[in-house]
Tab-separated table of C-alpha atoms and ligand atoms in Angstrom:
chain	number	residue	atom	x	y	z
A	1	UNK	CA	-23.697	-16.506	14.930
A	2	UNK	CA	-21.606	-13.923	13.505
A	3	UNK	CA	-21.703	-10.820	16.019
A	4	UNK	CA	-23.713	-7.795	16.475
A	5	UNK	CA	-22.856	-3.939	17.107
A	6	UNK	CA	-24.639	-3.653	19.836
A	7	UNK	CA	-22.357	-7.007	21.665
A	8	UNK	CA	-19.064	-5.482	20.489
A	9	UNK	CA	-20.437	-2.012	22.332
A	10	UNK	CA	-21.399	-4.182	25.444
A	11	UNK	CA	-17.714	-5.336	25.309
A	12	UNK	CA	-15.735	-2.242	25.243
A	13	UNK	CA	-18.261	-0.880	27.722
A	14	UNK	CA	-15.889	-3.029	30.258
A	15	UNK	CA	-12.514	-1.386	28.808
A	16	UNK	CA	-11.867	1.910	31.000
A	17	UNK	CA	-10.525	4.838	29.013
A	18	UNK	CA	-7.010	6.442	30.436
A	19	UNK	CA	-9.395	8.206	33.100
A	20	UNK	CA	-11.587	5.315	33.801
A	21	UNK	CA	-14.420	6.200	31.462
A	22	UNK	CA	-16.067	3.669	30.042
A	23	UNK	CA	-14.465	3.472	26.345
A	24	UNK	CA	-18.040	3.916	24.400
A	25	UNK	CA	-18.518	7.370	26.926
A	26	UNK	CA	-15.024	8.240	25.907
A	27	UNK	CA	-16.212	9.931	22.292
A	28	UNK	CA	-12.864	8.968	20.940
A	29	UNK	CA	-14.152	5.735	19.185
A	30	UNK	CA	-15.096	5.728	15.310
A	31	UNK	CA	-18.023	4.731	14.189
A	32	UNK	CA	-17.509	0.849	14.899
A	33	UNK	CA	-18.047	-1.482	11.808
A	34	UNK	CA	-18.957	-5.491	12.040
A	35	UNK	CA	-19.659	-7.516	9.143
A	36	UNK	CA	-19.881	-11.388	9.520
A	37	UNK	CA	-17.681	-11.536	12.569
A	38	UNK	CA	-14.973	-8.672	11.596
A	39	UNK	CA	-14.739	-5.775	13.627
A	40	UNK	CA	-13.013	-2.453	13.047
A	41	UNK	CA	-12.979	0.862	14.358
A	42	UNK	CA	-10.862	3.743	15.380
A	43	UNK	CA	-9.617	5.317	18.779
A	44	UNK	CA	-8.957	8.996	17.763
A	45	UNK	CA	-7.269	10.884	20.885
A	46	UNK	CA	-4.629	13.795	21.125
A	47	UNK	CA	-1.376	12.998	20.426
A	48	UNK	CA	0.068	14.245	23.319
A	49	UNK	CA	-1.791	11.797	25.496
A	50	UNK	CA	-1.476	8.863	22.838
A	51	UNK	CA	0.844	6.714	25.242
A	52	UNK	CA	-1.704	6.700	27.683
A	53	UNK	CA	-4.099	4.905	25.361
A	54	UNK	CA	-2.049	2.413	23.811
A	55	UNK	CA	-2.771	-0.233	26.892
A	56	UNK	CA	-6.645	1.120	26.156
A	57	UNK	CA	-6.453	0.205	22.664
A	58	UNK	CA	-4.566	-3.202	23.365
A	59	UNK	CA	-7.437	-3.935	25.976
A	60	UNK	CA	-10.249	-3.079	23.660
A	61	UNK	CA	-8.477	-5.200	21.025
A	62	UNK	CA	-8.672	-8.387	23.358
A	63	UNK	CA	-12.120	-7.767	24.392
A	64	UNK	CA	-13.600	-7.520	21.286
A	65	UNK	CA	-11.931	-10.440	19.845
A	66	UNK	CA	-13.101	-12.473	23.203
A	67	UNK	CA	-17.089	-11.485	22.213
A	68	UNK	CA	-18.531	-14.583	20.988
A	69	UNK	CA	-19.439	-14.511	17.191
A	70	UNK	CA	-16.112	-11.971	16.802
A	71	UNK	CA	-13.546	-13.535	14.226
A	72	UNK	CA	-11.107	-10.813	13.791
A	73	UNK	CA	-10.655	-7.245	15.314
A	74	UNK	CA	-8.563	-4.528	13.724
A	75	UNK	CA	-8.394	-1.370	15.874
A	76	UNK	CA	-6.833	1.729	14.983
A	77	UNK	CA	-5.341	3.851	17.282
A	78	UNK	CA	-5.162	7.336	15.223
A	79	UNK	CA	-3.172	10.636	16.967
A	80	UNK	CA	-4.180	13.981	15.879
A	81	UNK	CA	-2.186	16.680	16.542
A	82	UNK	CA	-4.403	19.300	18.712
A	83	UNK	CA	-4.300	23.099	18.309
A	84	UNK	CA	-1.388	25.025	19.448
A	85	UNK	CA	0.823	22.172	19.498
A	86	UNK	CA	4.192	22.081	17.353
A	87	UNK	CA	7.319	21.620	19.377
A	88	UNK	CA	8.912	18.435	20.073
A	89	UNK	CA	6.756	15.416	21.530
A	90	UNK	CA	7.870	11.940	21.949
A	91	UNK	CA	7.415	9.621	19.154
A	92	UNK	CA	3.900	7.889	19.276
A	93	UNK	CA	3.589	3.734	19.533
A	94	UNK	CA	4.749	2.016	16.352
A	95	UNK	CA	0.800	1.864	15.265
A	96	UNK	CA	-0.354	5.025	16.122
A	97	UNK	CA	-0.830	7.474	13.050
A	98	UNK	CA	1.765	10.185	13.272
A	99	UNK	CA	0.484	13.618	12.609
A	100	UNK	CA	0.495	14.556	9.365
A	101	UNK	CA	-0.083	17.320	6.594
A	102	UNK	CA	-3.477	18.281	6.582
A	103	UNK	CA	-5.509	19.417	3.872
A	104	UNK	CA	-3.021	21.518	2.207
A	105	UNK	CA	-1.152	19.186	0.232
A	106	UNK	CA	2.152	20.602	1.406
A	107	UNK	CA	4.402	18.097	2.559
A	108	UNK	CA	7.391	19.031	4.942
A	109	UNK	CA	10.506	17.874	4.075
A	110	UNK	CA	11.265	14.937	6.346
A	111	UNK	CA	13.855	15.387	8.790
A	112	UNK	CA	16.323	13.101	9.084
A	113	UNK	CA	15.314	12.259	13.131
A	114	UNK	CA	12.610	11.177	11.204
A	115	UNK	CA	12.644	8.275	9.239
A	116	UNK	CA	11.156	5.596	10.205
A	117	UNK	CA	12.813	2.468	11.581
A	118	UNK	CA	12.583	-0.598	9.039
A	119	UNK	CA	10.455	-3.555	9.259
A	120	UNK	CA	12.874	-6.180	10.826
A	121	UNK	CA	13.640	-9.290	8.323
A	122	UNK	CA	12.536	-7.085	5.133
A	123	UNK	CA	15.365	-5.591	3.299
A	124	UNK	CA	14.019	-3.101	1.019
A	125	UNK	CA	10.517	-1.885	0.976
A	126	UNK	CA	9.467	0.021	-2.628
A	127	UNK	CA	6.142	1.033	-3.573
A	128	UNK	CA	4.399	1.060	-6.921
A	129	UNK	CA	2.221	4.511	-7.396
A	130	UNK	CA	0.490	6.281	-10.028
A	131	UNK	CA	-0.907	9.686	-9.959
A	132	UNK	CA	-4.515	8.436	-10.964
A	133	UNK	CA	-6.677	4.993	-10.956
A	134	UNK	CA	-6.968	2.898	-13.624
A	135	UNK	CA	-3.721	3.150	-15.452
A	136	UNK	CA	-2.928	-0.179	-14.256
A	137	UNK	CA	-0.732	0.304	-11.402
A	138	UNK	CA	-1.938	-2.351	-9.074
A	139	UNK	CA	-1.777	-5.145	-12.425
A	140	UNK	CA	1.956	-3.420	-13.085
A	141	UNK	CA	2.377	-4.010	-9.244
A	142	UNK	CA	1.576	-8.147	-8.774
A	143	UNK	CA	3.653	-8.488	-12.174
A	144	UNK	CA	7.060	-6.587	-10.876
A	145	UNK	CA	6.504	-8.576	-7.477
A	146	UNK	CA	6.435	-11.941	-9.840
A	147	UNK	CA	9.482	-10.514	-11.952
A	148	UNK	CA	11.263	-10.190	-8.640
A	149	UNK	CA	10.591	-13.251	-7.169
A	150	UNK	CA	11.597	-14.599	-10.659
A	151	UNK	CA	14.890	-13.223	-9.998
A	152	UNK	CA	15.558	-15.592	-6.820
A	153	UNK	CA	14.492	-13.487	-4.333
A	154	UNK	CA	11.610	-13.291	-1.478
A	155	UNK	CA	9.244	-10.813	-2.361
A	156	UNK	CA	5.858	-9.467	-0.398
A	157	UNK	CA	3.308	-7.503	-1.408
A	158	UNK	CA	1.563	-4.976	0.452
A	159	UNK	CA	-1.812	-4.025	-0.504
A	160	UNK	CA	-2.285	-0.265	0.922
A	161	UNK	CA	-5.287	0.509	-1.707
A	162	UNK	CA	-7.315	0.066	1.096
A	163	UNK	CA	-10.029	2.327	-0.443
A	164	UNK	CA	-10.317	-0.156	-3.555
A	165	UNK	CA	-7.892	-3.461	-2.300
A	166	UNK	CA	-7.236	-5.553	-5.268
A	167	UNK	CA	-4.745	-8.049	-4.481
A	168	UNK	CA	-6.867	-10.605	-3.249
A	169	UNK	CA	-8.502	-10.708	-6.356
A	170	UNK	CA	-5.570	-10.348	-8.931
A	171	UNK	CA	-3.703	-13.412	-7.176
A	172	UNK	CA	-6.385	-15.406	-6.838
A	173	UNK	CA	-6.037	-15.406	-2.880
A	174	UNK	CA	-9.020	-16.227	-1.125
A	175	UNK	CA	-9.489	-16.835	2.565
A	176	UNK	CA	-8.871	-15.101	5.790
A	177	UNK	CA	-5.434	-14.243	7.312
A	178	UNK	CA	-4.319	-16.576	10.419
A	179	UNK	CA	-3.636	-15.063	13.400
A	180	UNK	CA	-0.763	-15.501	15.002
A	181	UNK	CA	0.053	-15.577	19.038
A	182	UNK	CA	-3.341	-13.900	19.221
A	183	UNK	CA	-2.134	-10.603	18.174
A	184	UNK	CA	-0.103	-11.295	14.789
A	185	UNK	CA	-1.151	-11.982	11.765
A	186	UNK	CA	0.539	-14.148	9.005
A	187	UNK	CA	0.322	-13.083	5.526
A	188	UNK	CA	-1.353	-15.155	2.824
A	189	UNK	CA	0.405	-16.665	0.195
A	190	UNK	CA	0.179	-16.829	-3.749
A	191	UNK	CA	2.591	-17.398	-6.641
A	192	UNK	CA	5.288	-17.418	-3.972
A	193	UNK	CA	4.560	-14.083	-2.193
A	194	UNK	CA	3.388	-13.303	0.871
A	195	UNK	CA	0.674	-11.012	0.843
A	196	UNK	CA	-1.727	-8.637	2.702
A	197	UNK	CA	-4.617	-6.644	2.120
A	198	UNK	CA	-7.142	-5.513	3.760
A	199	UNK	CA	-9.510	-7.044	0.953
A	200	UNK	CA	-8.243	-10.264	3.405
A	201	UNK	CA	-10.385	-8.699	6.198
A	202	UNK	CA	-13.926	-7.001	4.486
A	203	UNK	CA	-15.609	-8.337	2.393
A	204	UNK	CA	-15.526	-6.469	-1.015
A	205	UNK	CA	-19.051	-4.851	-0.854
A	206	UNK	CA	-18.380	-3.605	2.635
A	207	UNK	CA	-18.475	0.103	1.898
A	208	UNK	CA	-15.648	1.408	4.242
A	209	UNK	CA	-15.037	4.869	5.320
A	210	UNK	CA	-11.843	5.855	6.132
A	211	UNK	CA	-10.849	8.806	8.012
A	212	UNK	CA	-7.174	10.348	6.973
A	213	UNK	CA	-5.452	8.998	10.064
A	214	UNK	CA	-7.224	5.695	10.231
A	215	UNK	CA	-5.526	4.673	6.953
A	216	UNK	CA	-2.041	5.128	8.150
A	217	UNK	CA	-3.032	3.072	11.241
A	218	UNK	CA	-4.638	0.291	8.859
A	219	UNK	CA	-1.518	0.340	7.115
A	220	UNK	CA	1.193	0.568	10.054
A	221	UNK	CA	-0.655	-2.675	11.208
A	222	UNK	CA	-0.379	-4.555	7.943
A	223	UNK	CA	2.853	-3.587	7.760
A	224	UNK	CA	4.327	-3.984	11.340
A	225	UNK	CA	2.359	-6.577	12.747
A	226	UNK	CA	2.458	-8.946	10.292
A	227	UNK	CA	4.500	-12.058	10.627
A	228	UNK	CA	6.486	-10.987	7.282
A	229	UNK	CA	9.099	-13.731	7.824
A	230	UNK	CA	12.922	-12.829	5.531
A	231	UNK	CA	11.949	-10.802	2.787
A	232	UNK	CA	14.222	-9.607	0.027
A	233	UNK	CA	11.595	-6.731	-1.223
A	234	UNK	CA	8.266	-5.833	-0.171
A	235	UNK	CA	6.193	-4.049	-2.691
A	236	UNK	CA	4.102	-1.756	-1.430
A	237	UNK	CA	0.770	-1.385	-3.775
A	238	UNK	CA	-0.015	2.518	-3.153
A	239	UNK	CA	-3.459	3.866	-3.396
A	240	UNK	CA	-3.672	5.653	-6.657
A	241	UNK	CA	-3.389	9.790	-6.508
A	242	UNK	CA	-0.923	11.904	-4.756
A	243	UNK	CA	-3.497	13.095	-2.126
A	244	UNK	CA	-3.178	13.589	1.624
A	245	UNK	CA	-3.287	9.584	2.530
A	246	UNK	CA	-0.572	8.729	-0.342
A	247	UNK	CA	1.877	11.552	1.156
A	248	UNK	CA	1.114	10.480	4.662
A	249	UNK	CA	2.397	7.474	3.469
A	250	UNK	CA	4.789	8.372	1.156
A	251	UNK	CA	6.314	10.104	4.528
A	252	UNK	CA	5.835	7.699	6.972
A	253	UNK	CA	6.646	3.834	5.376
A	254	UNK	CA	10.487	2.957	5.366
A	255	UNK	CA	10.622	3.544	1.204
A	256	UNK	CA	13.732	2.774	-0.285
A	257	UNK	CA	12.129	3.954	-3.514
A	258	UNK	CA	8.842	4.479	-5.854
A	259	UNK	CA	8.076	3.041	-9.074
A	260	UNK	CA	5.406	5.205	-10.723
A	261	UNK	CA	2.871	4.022	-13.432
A	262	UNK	CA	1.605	5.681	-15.597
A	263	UNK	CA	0.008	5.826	-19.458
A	264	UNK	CA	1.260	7.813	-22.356
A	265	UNK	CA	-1.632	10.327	-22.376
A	266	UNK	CA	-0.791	13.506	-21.512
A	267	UNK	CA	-3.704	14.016	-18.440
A	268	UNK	CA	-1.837	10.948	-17.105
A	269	UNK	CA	1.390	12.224	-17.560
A	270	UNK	CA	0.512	15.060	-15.649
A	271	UNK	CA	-0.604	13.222	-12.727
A	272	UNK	CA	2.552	11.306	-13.295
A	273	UNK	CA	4.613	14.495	-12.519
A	274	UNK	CA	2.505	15.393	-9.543
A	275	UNK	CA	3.552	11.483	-8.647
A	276	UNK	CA	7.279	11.917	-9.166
A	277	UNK	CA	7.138	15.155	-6.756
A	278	UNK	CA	5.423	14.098	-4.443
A	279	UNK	CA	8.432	11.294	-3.572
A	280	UNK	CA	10.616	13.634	-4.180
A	281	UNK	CA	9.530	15.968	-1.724
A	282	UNK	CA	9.584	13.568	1.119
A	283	UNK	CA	12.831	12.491	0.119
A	284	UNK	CA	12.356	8.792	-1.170
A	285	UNK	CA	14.034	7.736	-4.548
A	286	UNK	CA	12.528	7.892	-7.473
A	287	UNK	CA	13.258	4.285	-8.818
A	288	UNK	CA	11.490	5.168	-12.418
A	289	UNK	CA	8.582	5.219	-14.856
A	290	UNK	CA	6.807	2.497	-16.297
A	291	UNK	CA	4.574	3.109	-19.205
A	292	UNK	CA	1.545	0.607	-19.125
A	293	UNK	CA	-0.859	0.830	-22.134
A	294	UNK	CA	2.214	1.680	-24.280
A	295	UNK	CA	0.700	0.557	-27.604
A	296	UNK	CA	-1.868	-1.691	-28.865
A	297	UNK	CA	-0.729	-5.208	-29.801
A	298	UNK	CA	-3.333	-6.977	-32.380
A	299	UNK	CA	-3.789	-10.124	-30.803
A	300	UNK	CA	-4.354	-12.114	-34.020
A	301	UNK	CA	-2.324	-10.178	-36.765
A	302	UNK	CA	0.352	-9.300	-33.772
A	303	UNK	CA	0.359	-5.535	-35.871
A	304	UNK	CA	1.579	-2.632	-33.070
A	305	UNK	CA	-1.001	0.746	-33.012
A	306	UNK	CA	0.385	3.532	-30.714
A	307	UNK	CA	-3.497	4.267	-30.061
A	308	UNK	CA	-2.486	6.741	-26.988
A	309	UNK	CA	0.651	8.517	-28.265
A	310	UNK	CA	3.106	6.136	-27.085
A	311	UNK	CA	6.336	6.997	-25.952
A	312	UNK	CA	4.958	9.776	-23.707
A	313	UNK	CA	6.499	8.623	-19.928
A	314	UNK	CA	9.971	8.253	-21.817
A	315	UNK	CA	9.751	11.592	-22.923
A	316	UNK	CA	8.370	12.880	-19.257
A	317	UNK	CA	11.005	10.214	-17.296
A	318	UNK	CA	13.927	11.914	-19.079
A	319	UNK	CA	12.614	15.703	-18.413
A	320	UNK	CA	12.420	14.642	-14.668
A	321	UNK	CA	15.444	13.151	-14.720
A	322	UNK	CA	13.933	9.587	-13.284
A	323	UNK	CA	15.009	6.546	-15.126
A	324	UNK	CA	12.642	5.021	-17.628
A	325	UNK	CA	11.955	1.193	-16.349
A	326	UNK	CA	9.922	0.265	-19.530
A	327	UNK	CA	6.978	-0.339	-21.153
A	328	UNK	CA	3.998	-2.286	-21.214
A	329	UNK	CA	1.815	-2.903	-23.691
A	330	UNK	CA	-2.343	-2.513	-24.151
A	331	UNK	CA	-2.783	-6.422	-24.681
A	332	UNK	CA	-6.098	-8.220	-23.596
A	333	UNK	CA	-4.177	-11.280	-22.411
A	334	UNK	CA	-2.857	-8.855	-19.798
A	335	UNK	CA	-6.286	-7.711	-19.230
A	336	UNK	CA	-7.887	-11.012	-19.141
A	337	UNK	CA	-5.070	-13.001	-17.335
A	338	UNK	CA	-4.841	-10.206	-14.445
A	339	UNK	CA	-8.077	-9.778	-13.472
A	340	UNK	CA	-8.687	-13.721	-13.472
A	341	UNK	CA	-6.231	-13.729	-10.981
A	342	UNK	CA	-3.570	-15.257	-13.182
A	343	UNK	CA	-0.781	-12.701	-13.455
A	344	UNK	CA	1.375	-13.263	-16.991
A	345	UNK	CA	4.492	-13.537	-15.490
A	346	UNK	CA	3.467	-16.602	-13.235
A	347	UNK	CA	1.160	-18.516	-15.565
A	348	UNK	CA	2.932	-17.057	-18.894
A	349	UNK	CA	6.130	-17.199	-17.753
A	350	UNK	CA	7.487	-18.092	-21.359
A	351	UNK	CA	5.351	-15.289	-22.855
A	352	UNK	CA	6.476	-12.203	-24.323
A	353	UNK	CA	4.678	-10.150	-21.972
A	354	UNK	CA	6.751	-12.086	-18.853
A	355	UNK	CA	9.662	-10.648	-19.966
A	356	UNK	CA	8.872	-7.258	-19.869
A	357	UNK	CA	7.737	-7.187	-16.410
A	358	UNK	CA	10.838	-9.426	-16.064
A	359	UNK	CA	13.246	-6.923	-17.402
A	360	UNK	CA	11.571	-3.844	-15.631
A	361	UNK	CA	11.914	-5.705	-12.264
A	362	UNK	CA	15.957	-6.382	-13.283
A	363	UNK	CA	16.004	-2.519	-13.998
A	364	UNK	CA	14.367	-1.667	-10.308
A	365	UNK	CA	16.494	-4.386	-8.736
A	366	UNK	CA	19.334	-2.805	-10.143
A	367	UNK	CA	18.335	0.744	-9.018
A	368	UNK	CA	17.436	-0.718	-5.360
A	369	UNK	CA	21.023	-2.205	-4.855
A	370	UNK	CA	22.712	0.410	-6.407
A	371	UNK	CA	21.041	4.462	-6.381
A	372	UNK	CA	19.114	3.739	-3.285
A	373	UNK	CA	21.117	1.944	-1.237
A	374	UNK	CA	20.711	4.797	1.586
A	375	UNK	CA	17.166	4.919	2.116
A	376	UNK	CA	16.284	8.726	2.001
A	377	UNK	CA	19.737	9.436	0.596
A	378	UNK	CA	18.915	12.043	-2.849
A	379	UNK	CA	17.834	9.565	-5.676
A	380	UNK	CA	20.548	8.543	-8.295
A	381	UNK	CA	19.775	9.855	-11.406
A	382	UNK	CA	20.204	7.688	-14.142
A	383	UNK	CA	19.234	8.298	-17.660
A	384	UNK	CA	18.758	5.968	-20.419
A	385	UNK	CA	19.097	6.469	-23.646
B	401	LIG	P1	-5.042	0.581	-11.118
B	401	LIG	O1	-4.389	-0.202	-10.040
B	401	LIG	O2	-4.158	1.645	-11.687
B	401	LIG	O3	-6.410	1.079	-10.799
B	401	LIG	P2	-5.443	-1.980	-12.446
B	401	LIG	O4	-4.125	-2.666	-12.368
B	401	LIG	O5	-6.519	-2.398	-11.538
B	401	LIG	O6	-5.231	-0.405	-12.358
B	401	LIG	O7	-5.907	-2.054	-13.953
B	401	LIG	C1	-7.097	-1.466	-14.433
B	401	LIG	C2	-7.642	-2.349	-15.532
B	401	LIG	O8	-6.756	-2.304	-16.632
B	401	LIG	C3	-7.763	-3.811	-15.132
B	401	LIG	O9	-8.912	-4.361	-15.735
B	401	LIG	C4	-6.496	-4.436	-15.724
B	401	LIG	O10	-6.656	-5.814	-16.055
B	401	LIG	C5	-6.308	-3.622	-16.969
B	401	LIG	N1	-4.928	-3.518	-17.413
B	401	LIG	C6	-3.854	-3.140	-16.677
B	401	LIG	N2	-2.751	-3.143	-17.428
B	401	LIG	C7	-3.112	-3.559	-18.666
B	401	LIG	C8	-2.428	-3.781	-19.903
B	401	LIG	N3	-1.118	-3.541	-20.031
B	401	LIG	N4	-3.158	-4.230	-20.967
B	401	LIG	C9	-4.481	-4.442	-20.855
B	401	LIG	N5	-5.202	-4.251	-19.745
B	401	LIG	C10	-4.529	-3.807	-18.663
């Protein structure tokens, strides 16, 4: 019998707060979500006092997973930055959410104390963004991790759409993660990556609200308490927009660069641009543009119809002085073949479409080793012809 609210409660009424409060009489606990065995909730405190409830959250963790009928127990602990507060403070636990911009879109420049320290055994962590949903960013995503991992090396990918997780379904992964020592998890596995999500954890109808500081905890805990083994490249699956949550982080993941997505229609190419400065603001390379949707290829006369303008993100990649990566076009077998959870490059590897995604992973490969070599060093410019 999977378990209830009310047993999970009864659990963390035994964890005592920092001040020996039981943790439900706390008020710094989320609204607590369980579906068929899963738990997760947030701890929101100050973050001036956050060290003081890391143990709580560690101890809440453990109890909730020891309730019978719990499976798996994902507890953020968030930090909010309380009025009045500015100066210096020592750095919060690894998983706590860092403070971060609120509300006015305004990033701050990150500092170089700042960055954040790697994830040990991964080499280079990029993400894949695009300024709006839809333009194909998570399919463009899965195919660049498969056009890496075509190149000989170890690639991961990193579902952070956690409002609308995909991966699960575009690889064809299905299961639940394994957990590791109790308190690790190990990623799952398809096509030769190693992947998380946390479509791995909810199921897909659970309708999840996520507070701004909650996501970055979600995140920091797929990211740094995963079992991630030697990784050449992790590719990081952004949530589409250029919001709060994608700044956050934009800001706070270890990026050695962005890829954006985007399509050739102008609205898009706006958001794009909004894309493009965003990373640059926070200081992380620009690795380049892909256009998806390019053109239309017929699939039985093979004919080629720029139905959206094509050529557009070229144009845009050149103005911002980003390199253009390539493009992709509007073919169903890309449509078909991604959402069936069959991604072109691994089950088409032959196929035309392969080697685009092939040659725009050689491009970004080529960008990582070379422009972006020093993390949140100014990007390289390169432009093509
Ligand atoms: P996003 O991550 O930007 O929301 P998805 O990758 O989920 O976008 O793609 C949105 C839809 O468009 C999916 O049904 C996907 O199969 C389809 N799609 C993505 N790229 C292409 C393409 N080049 N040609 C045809 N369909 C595509």
């Amino acid at each position: 019998m999977a378990a209830t609210k009310e047993q999970v409660l009864a659990s963390l009424a035994k964890v005592p707060g920092p001040d020996g409060t039981p943790l439900p009489n706390t008020g710094a606990l989320s609204d607590i979500i369980v579906t068929d065995g899963k738990v997760f909730f947030s701890i929101s405190v100050d973050a001036a006092v956050v060290k003081n409830w890391e143990p709580v959250r560690k101890q809440a963790e453990d109890a909730v997973r020891a309730t019978p009928g719990v499976v798996s127990a994902m507890i953020a602990l968030t930090a909010e930055r309380s009025a009045g507060q500015g100066g210096a403070k020592p750095p919060p636990p690894a998983h706590a959410a860092r403070p971060h911009a609120h509300g006015t879109g305004q990033a701050h420049a990150h500092p170089a104390d700042k960055v954040q320290p790697g994830v040990p055994g991964v080499d280079a962590i990029i993400a894949v963004a695009s300024g709006k949903g839809g333009v194909g960013k998570s399919t463009t995503a899965v195919n660049l991790a498969l056009g890496l991992r075509d190149l000989g090396l170890k690639v991961g990918v990193l579902d952070a759409d956690i409002y609308g997780p995909s991966l699960p379904k575009l690889l064809a992964i299905k299961g639940r993660p394994e957990t590791l020592g109790g308190t690790r998890l190990k990623p799952m596995e398809g096509y030769g990556l190693k992947v998380m999500s946390i479509g791995f954890l909810i199921e897909e109808e659970t309708p999840m609200i996520w507070r701004g500081p909650m996501v970055m905890s979600a995140l920091t805990q797929m990211l740094r308490e995963v079992e991630w083994g030697k990784l050449d490249v992790m590719v990081v699956d952004m949530p589409p927009g250029t919001g709060d949550a994608q700044l956050t982080i934009a800001q706070q993941v270890p990026l050695k660069g962005a890829v954006i997505v985007s399509t050739p229609q102008d609205l898009a190419l706006i958001d794009a641009r909004r894309g493009v400065a965003m990373f640059k603001r926070v200081n992380v390379p620009v690795l380049g543009v892909v256009e998806n949707m390019s053109y239309f290829l017929c699939p039985s006369c093979g004919s080629r119809t720029d139905i959206f303008g094509h050529g557009g993100a070229r144009t845009e990649a050149t103005r911002l002085g980003v390199p253009f990566l390539g493009e992709i076009p509007l073919h169903m077998d890309i449509r078909e073949k991604s959402d069936a959870g069959l991604p072109v490059v691994a089950t088409e590897p032959d196929g035309a479409h392969a080697k685009i995604y092939r040659d725009i992973a050689a491009k970004v490969l080529e960008q990582i080793k070379g422009g972006a070599s020093s993390g949140r060093s100014a990007p390289k410019i390169v432009i093509e012809a």
